[in-house]
CSV table of C-alpha atoms in Angstrom, one decimal:
chain,number,residue,atom,x,y,z
W,29,UNK,CA,120.3,133.5,98.1
W,30,UNK,CA,119.5,129.0,98.4
W,31,UNK,CA,117.5,128.0,95.6
W,32,UNK,CA,115.5,124.5,96.2
W,33,UNK,CA,113.3,122.9,93.5
W,34,UNK,CA,110.9,120.7,94.4
W,35,UNK,CA,108.0,118.4,92.9
W,36,UNK,CA,105.2,116.6,93.0
W,37,UNK,CA,103.4,114.4,91.1
W,38,UNK,CA,99.9,114.0,89.9
W,39,UNK,CA,99.0,110.5,89.6
W,40,UNK,CA,97.4,109.8,93.0
W,41,UNK,CA,95.1,112.4,95.5
W,42,UNK,CA,97.8,113.9,97.6
W,43,UNK,CA,97.6,112.2,101.3
W,44,UNK,CA,98.2,113.2,104.7
W,45,UNK,CA,101.8,111.5,103.7
W,46,UNK,CA,102.8,114.1,101.5
W,47,UNK,CA,101.5,116.9,103.4
W,48,UNK,CA,103.4,115.7,106.7
W,49,UNK,CA,106.3,114.1,104.7
W,50,UNK,CA,107.2,117.1,102.2
W,51,UNK,CA,104.2,119.7,102.0
W,52,UNK,CA,103.9,121.0,105.3
W,53,UNK,CA,108.2,121.5,105.3
W,54,UNK,CA,107.9,123.7,101.9
W,55,UNK,CA,104.7,125.9,103.7
W,56,UNK,CA,106.3,125.8,107.1
W,57,UNK,CA,110.1,126.6,106.2
W,58,UNK,CA,111.2,126.5,102.7
W,59,UNK,CA,109.4,129.4,100.9
W,60,UNK,CA,110.3,131.8,103.6
W,61,UNK,CA,114.7,130.3,103.8
W,62,UNK,CA,115.0,130.3,100.3
W,63,UNK,CA,114.3,131.1,96.5
W,64,UNK,CA,111.8,128.0,96.5
W,65,UNK,CA,109.9,126.6,93.5
W,66,UNK,CA,107.9,124.2,93.3
W,67,UNK,CA,106.1,122.5,90.9
W,68,UNK,CA,103.2,119.6,89.9
W,69,UNK,CA,105.0,118.2,87.1
W,70,UNK,CA,102.6,116.0,85.4
W,71,UNK,CA,105.1,115.1,82.4
W,72,UNK,CA,106.0,112.6,84.9
W,73,UNK,CA,102.4,110.8,85.3
W,74,UNK,CA,103.1,109.7,81.2
W,75,UNK,CA,104.9,107.0,82.3
W,76,UNK,CA,102.5,104.5,83.0
W,77,UNK,CA,99.1,103.9,81.5
W,78,UNK,CA,96.7,106.8,82.2
W,79,UNK,CA,93.7,108.5,82.1
W,80,UNK,CA,93.9,112.3,80.1
W,81,UNK,CA,90.9,113.7,82.0
W,82,UNK,CA,92.1,112.5,84.8
W,83,UNK,CA,95.9,113.7,84.8
W,84,UNK,CA,94.8,116.9,84.4
W,85,UNK,CA,92.3,117.1,87.0
W,86,UNK,CA,94.4,115.7,89.6
W,87,UNK,CA,96.8,118.3,88.5
W,88,UNK,CA,95.2,121.3,89.3
W,89,UNK,CA,93.4,119.6,92.2
W,90,UNK,CA,97.2,119.3,93.7
W,91,UNK,CA,98.3,122.9,92.8
W,92,UNK,CA,95.2,124.2,94.7
W,93,UNK,CA,95.8,121.6,97.8
W,94,UNK,CA,99.6,123.5,97.6
W,95,UNK,CA,98.1,126.9,98.1
W,96,UNK,CA,95.0,125.7,100.8
W,97,UNK,CA,98.2,124.4,102.4
W,98,UNK,CA,99.9,127.8,102.3
W,99,UNK,CA,102.1,127.8,99.3
W,100,UNK,CA,102.3,132.4,99.1
W,101,UNK,CA,102.8,132.8,95.2
W,102,UNK,CA,104.3,136.1,97.0
W,103,UNK,CA,107.1,133.7,98.7
W,104,UNK,CA,107.6,131.0,96.2
W,105,UNK,CA,107.1,130.0,92.4
W,106,UNK,CA,104.2,127.4,92.0
W,107,UNK,CA,104.0,126.3,88.4
W,108,UNK,CA,102.8,123.0,86.1
W,109,UNK,CA,105.6,121.1,85.3
W,110,UNK,CA,104.1,120.9,81.1
W,111,UNK,CA,104.1,124.6,81.4
W,112,UNK,CA,107.8,125.2,81.1
W,113,UNK,CA,109.2,124.4,77.5
W,114,UNK,CA,112.6,123.7,79.2
W,115,UNK,CA,112.1,120.7,81.4
W,116,UNK,CA,111.7,118.7,77.4
W,117,UNK,CA,114.1,120.8,76.1
W,118,UNK,CA,116.8,119.7,79.1
W,119,UNK,CA,115.7,116.3,79.4
W,120,UNK,CA,117.4,115.5,76.0
W,121,UNK,CA,120.4,116.8,76.7
W,122,UNK,CA,119.7,114.3,79.7
W,123,UNK,CA,119.1,111.2,77.7
W,124,UNK,CA,122.3,112.1,75.8
W,125,UNK,CA,124.3,112.5,79.6
W,126,UNK,CA,123.6,109.1,81.0
W,127,UNK,CA,124.3,105.9,80.6
W,128,UNK,CA,121.5,103.2,79.7
W,129,UNK,CA,123.5,101.2,82.2
W,130,UNK,CA,122.5,104.0,85.2
W,131,UNK,CA,118.9,104.6,84.1
W,132,UNK,CA,118.4,100.6,84.2
W,133,UNK,CA,120.0,100.3,88.0
W,134,UNK,CA,116.8,103.0,89.1
W,135,UNK,CA,115.1,101.0,92.0
W,136,UNK,CA,112.4,103.1,90.8
W,137,UNK,CA,112.5,101.5,87.5
W,138,UNK,CA,113.2,97.5,88.5
W,139,UNK,CA,110.8,98.0,90.4
W,140,UNK,CA,108.5,99.8,88.1
W,141,UNK,CA,108.7,97.8,85.4
W,142,UNK,CA,108.8,94.7,87.1
W,143,UNK,CA,105.4,95.1,88.0
W,144,UNK,CA,103.9,96.3,84.9
W,145,UNK,CA,105.7,93.1,83.6
W,146,UNK,CA,103.5,91.3,86.0
W,147,UNK,CA,100.7,92.2,85.0
W,148,UNK,CA,101.0,91.8,81.4
W,149,UNK,CA,101.6,95.4,80.4
W,150,UNK,CA,104.4,96.6,78.1
W,151,UNK,CA,107.0,98.6,80.1
W,152,UNK,CA,106.9,102.5,78.4
W,153,UNK,CA,110.8,104.1,77.6
W,154,UNK,CA,109.8,107.0,79.6
W,155,UNK,CA,109.8,104.6,82.8
W,156,UNK,CA,113.4,103.9,82.0
W,157,UNK,CA,114.3,107.9,81.2
W,158,UNK,CA,112.4,109.4,83.9
W,159,UNK,CA,115.4,110.0,86.1
W,160,UNK,CA,116.7,112.2,82.4
W,161,UNK,CA,113.7,114.0,83.3
W,162,UNK,CA,113.9,114.6,86.8
W,163,UNK,CA,118.1,115.4,86.5
W,164,UNK,CA,116.5,118.4,84.3
W,165,UNK,CA,114.1,119.3,86.3
W,166,UNK,CA,116.1,120.0,88.6
W,167,UNK,CA,119.4,121.3,86.4
W,168,UNK,CA,117.2,123.9,85.1
W,169,UNK,CA,116.9,126.5,87.4
W,170,UNK,CA,120.5,126.1,89.0
W,171,UNK,CA,118.7,124.4,92.4
W,172,UNK,CA,121.3,123.8,94.9
W,173,UNK,CA,119.2,121.4,97.2
W,174,UNK,CA,116.6,119.0,96.4
W,175,UNK,CA,114.4,117.5,99.4
W,176,UNK,CA,113.5,114.2,98.6
W,177,UNK,CA,112.8,111.3,100.9
W,178,UNK,CA,114.5,108.3,100.8
W,179,UNK,CA,112.9,107.0,97.7
W,180,UNK,CA,114.3,109.8,95.7
W,181,UNK,CA,117.8,110.2,97.0
W,182,UNK,CA,119.3,107.5,94.1
W,183,UNK,CA,117.8,109.9,91.2
W,184,UNK,CA,119.6,113.0,92.7
W,185,UNK,CA,122.8,111.4,93.2
W,186,UNK,CA,122.2,110.6,89.5
W,187,UNK,CA,121.7,114.4,88.6
W,188,UNK,CA,124.8,114.9,90.1
W,189,UNK,CA,126.4,112.7,88.3
W,190,UNK,CA,125.1,113.8,85.3
W,191,UNK,CA,125.7,117.7,86.0
W,192,UNK,CA,129.3,116.7,86.8
W,193,UNK,CA,129.9,114.7,83.7
W,194,UNK,CA,128.2,117.3,81.6
W,195,UNK,CA,130.4,120.4,83.2
W,196,UNK,CA,133.4,118.0,82.6
W,197,UNK,CA,133.0,117.5,79.3
W,198,UNK,CA,131.5,120.9,78.1
W,199,UNK,CA,132.9,123.4,80.3
W,200,UNK,CA,130.5,124.5,83.5
W,201,UNK,CA,126.7,124.8,82.9
W,202,UNK,CA,125.0,123.4,85.4
W,203,UNK,CA,124.8,124.3,89.2
W,204,UNK,CA,125.7,120.7,91.0
W,205,UNK,CA,123.2,120.2,93.2
W,206,UNK,CA,122.8,118.5,96.7
W,207,UNK,CA,119.4,116.1,98.0
W,208,UNK,CA,118.2,117.4,101.7
W,209,UNK,CA,116.5,115.4,104.0
W,210,UNK,CA,114.5,117.8,106.6
W,211,UNK,CA,115.1,116.5,110.3
W,212,UNK,CA,111.2,117.5,110.9
W,213,UNK,CA,110.0,115.6,107.7
W,214,UNK,CA,107.9,112.9,109.5
W,215,UNK,CA,107.5,109.9,107.8
W,216,UNK,CA,103.9,108.3,107.7
W,217,UNK,CA,103.1,104.7,106.6
W,218,UNK,CA,100.1,102.8,105.1
W,219,UNK,CA,97.5,102.5,107.9
W,220,UNK,CA,96.8,99.1,106.6
W,221,UNK,CA,100.7,98.2,105.8
W,222,UNK,CA,102.9,99.9,107.9
W,223,UNK,CA,106.2,98.3,106.6
W,224,UNK,CA,104.9,100.4,103.1
W,225,UNK,CA,104.8,104.4,103.0
W,226,UNK,CA,101.6,106.1,102.6
W,227,UNK,CA,101.5,106.1,98.6
W,228,UNK,CA,99.5,108.2,96.9
W,229,UNK,CA,98.8,106.0,93.2
W,230,UNK,CA,98.1,102.5,95.7
W,231,UNK,CA,95.3,100.8,94.0
W,232,UNK,CA,94.0,100.2,97.8
W,233,UNK,CA,93.0,103.2,100.0
W,234,UNK,CA,91.7,101.9,103.0
W,235,UNK,CA,95.3,102.7,104.6
W,236,UNK,CA,95.7,106.0,103.0
W,237,UNK,CA,94.1,109.5,104.6
W,238,UNK,CA,93.9,112.0,102.0
W,239,UNK,CA,93.8,115.5,102.0
W,240,UNK,CA,89.7,115.6,101.1
W,241,UNK,CA,88.8,113.2,102.6
W,242,UNK,CA,85.6,113.7,105.0
W,243,UNK,CA,86.1,114.0,108.7
W,244,UNK,CA,84.1,111.0,109.8
W,245,UNK,CA,86.1,108.9,107.0
W,246,UNK,CA,89.3,110.1,108.6
W,247,UNK,CA,87.7,108.8,111.9
W,248,UNK,CA,87.1,105.3,110.6
W,249,UNK,CA,90.1,105.0,109.1
W,250,UNK,CA,92.6,105.1,111.6
W,251,UNK,CA,90.5,103.8,114.1
W,252,UNK,CA,90.8,100.4,111.4
W,253,UNK,CA,94.8,101.0,111.8
W,254,UNK,CA,96.4,97.3,111.8
W,255,UNK,CA,98.5,97.7,115.2
W,256,UNK,CA,100.0,94.9,116.8
W,257,UNK,CA,99.6,91.2,118.8
W,258,UNK,CA,100.6,92.8,121.8
W,259,UNK,CA,98.9,95.2,123.9
W,260,UNK,CA,101.5,98.1,125.3
W,261,UNK,CA,101.6,101.0,123.8
W,262,UNK,CA,105.8,100.8,122.6
W,263,UNK,CA,107.4,102.8,120.1
W,264,UNK,CA,109.1,99.9,118.8
W,265,UNK,CA,109.1,100.7,114.4
W,266,UNK,CA,110.4,97.1,114.2
W,267,UNK,CA,108.1,94.8,117.3
W,268,UNK,CA,105.2,97.0,116.6
W,269,UNK,CA,105.6,98.9,113.2
W,270,UNK,CA,101.8,99.6,113.0
W,271,UNK,CA,101.5,101.2,117.0
W,272,UNK,CA,104.4,103.5,115.8
W,273,UNK,CA,103.4,104.9,113.0
W,274,UNK,CA,100.1,106.3,114.7
W,275,UNK,CA,102.5,107.5,117.5
W,276,UNK,CA,104.4,109.9,114.5
W,277,UNK,CA,100.8,110.3,113.0
W,278,UNK,CA,100.1,111.8,116.3
W,279,UNK,CA,103.6,113.7,116.7
W,280,UNK,CA,103.5,115.0,114.1
W,281,UNK,CA,99.9,116.3,114.1
W,282,UNK,CA,100.5,117.7,117.9
W,283,UNK,CA,103.5,118.4,118.1
W,284,UNK,CA,105.2,116.1,120.8
W,285,UNK,CA,108.0,113.6,120.9
W,286,UNK,CA,106.9,109.7,119.8
W,287,UNK,CA,108.9,108.0,122.7
W,288,UNK,CA,107.5,110.4,125.2
W,289,UNK,CA,103.4,109.8,123.7
W,290,UNK,CA,103.9,106.5,123.9
W,291,UNK,CA,103.6,106.4,127.9
W,292,UNK,CA,101.0,108.1,128.1
W,293,UNK,CA,98.2,105.4,126.6
W,294,UNK,CA,96.9,102.5,128.0
W,295,UNK,CA,95.2,100.9,125.2
W,296,UNK,CA,95.4,101.1,121.1
W,297,UNK,CA,91.9,102.3,120.7
W,298,UNK,CA,92.6,105.4,123.7
W,299,UNK,CA,95.4,106.1,121.1
W,300,UNK,CA,93.9,105.6,117.9
W,301,UNK,CA,90.7,107.8,119.0
W,302,UNK,CA,93.4,111.2,119.9
W,303,UNK,CA,95.5,110.2,116.5
W,304,UNK,CA,91.8,111.0,114.4
W,305,UNK,CA,90.6,113.7,116.1
W,306,UNK,CA,94.1,115.1,115.3
W,307,UNK,CA,94.4,114.8,112.1
W,308,UNK,CA,90.9,115.7,111.3
W,309,UNK,CA,92.2,119.2,113.1
W,310,UNK,CA,94.3,119.2,111.4
W,311,UNK,CA,93.4,118.6,108.2
W,312,UNK,CA,90.3,121.2,108.7
W,313,UNK,CA,91.7,124.5,107.6
W,314,UNK,CA,93.4,122.6,104.4
W,315,UNK,CA,90.4,121.6,103.1
W,316,UNK,CA,88.0,124.7,104.2
W,317,UNK,CA,90.4,126.5,102.2
W,318,UNK,CA,90.5,124.2,99.3
W,319,UNK,CA,86.9,124.2,99.0
W,320,UNK,CA,87.2,128.3,98.7
W,321,UNK,CA,90.1,127.9,95.8
W,322,UNK,CA,88.1,125.6,93.8
W,323,UNK,CA,85.7,128.0,93.6
W,324,UNK,CA,87.9,130.6,92.6
W,325,UNK,CA,89.7,128.8,89.4
W,326,UNK,CA,90.4,131.8,87.8
W,327,UNK,CA,92.6,132.4,90.7
W,328,UNK,CA,94.2,129.4,90.8
W,329,UNK,CA,95.1,130.2,86.9
W,330,UNK,CA,97.0,133.3,87.3
W,331,UNK,CA,98.8,131.5,90.2
W,332,UNK,CA,100.2,129.1,88.0
W,333,UNK,CA,100.3,131.4,84.8
W,334,UNK,CA,102.7,133.5,86.3
W,335,UNK,CA,104.2,131.0,88.5
W,336,UNK,CA,105.4,129.8,84.7
W,337,UNK,CA,107.0,132.7,83.4
W,338,UNK,CA,108.6,133.1,86.4
W,339,UNK,CA,110.3,129.6,86.2
W,340,UNK,CA,110.5,129.8,82.3
W,341,UNK,CA,112.1,133.5,82.7
W,342,UNK,CA,115.2,131.2,85.3
W,343,UNK,CA,115.5,128.2,83.1
W,344,UNK,CA,115.6,129.2,79.6
W,345,UNK,CA,119.1,130.9,80.3
W,346,UNK,CA,120.2,127.8,81.8
W,347,UNK,CA,118.9,125.9,78.8
W,348,UNK,CA,119.9,127.5,76.5
W,349,UNK,CA,123.7,127.7,77.8
W,350,UNK,CA,123.5,124.1,78.0
W,351,UNK,CA,122.0,124.0,74.0
W,352,UNK,CA,125.3,126.0,73.2
W,353,UNK,CA,127.6,124.2,75.0
W,354,UNK,CA,126.8,121.1,73.8
W,355,UNK,CA,126.8,121.9,70.2
W,356,UNK,CA,123.9,122.5,68.7
W,357,UNK,CA,123.6,125.9,66.4
W,358,UNK,CA,121.8,128.5,68.1
W,359,UNK,CA,118.7,130.0,65.3
W,360,UNK,CA,118.8,132.7,63.8
C-alpha cells in the first residue's frame, strides 16, 4: 500500500489556506487511499525565536483541528513529531549526508535568514539544517509520496538526493520518495496581499482567515479583501489577483469552476458576500467539532499517544538499519 507522510508546523493558528490547500485532501482522499501518517512537526517550530507555552498550545490546537477536520485515527496515523525520537536520531545522519552548499541553497533558508538579520536577530543553526530534519521526517517511514506545495518542493527534492546518496554509500536503506502536487488542492492567497499565500505565521492577520475565527470575523475579513482597480469580475491571476483569489476560494468552498463563477457576478460586493457565506458554512462543522474535542482533552491525548506508538513502530527499524549501515556500533 502506498505510504504518505505530511505534516503541519505549529508556528501559528491554522488557516483557511492550510485547510483548502492541504488538510481537506488529507481528509477526503489521502487517508482513504494510502497508509497515511500526519504529524504536528513541533521540532520545526524551534528554528526561530518562539514562546515555549505558545508552541505547546498551538501543537495541541493543530492536532485537535486535524481531528475536527475529519482525520480518522482508525484510518490514518496522527502524532506529534517530538513524541517519536527517531526523527531527531535520523536527522543527524541526514546532516552527515547533506553538504553545506546544498543547505545554503534552500530558498526558505535564504529568505528567513535575511529577514532575521534585517530585524537584528541571530540566525539559528537549526534554520540551516531544517531540511535535514524534514528529510528524516520523510525517510524514517519509508514514505512513497509527500503531498507538498511549491514552497516545500525544493526540500523534498533534497530529501530524494540524500536518500539516493545514502543508499549508494552505505547500501540500500531508504525508500526514495516523490513529491506530489494534488490537482484538487486550492491555492489560497492573503486577502490583503493576493500576491502572497495565506500564511499562518504572518504578523498582520487582517488578510488571513483562521479556522477558529468567529463567523462575523470571517465575514469582515472577506468583505475587506483587496480587489482590483477595475469593475469587471474576471478570473485573471495576473491582471486581477484579488478577484481571482476570491473566485478560487468560492470554488473551493462551494464547488464549481472559478472561470465560470466569474460570469455570475456583476459586482465585487456581491462576490464578496457569497464568498464570506461560503467560507462561514464550510468552517461551521469544523469549529463545532473542535469545540467538542477541546472539551475532551483525554481523547486527543489518547489519539496522539497511540499515533506515536504506531509511528515509532514503523520508524525505529528503519532508523536502526540506517545506524548500522553508516557504521555505528549497536547497543549491547
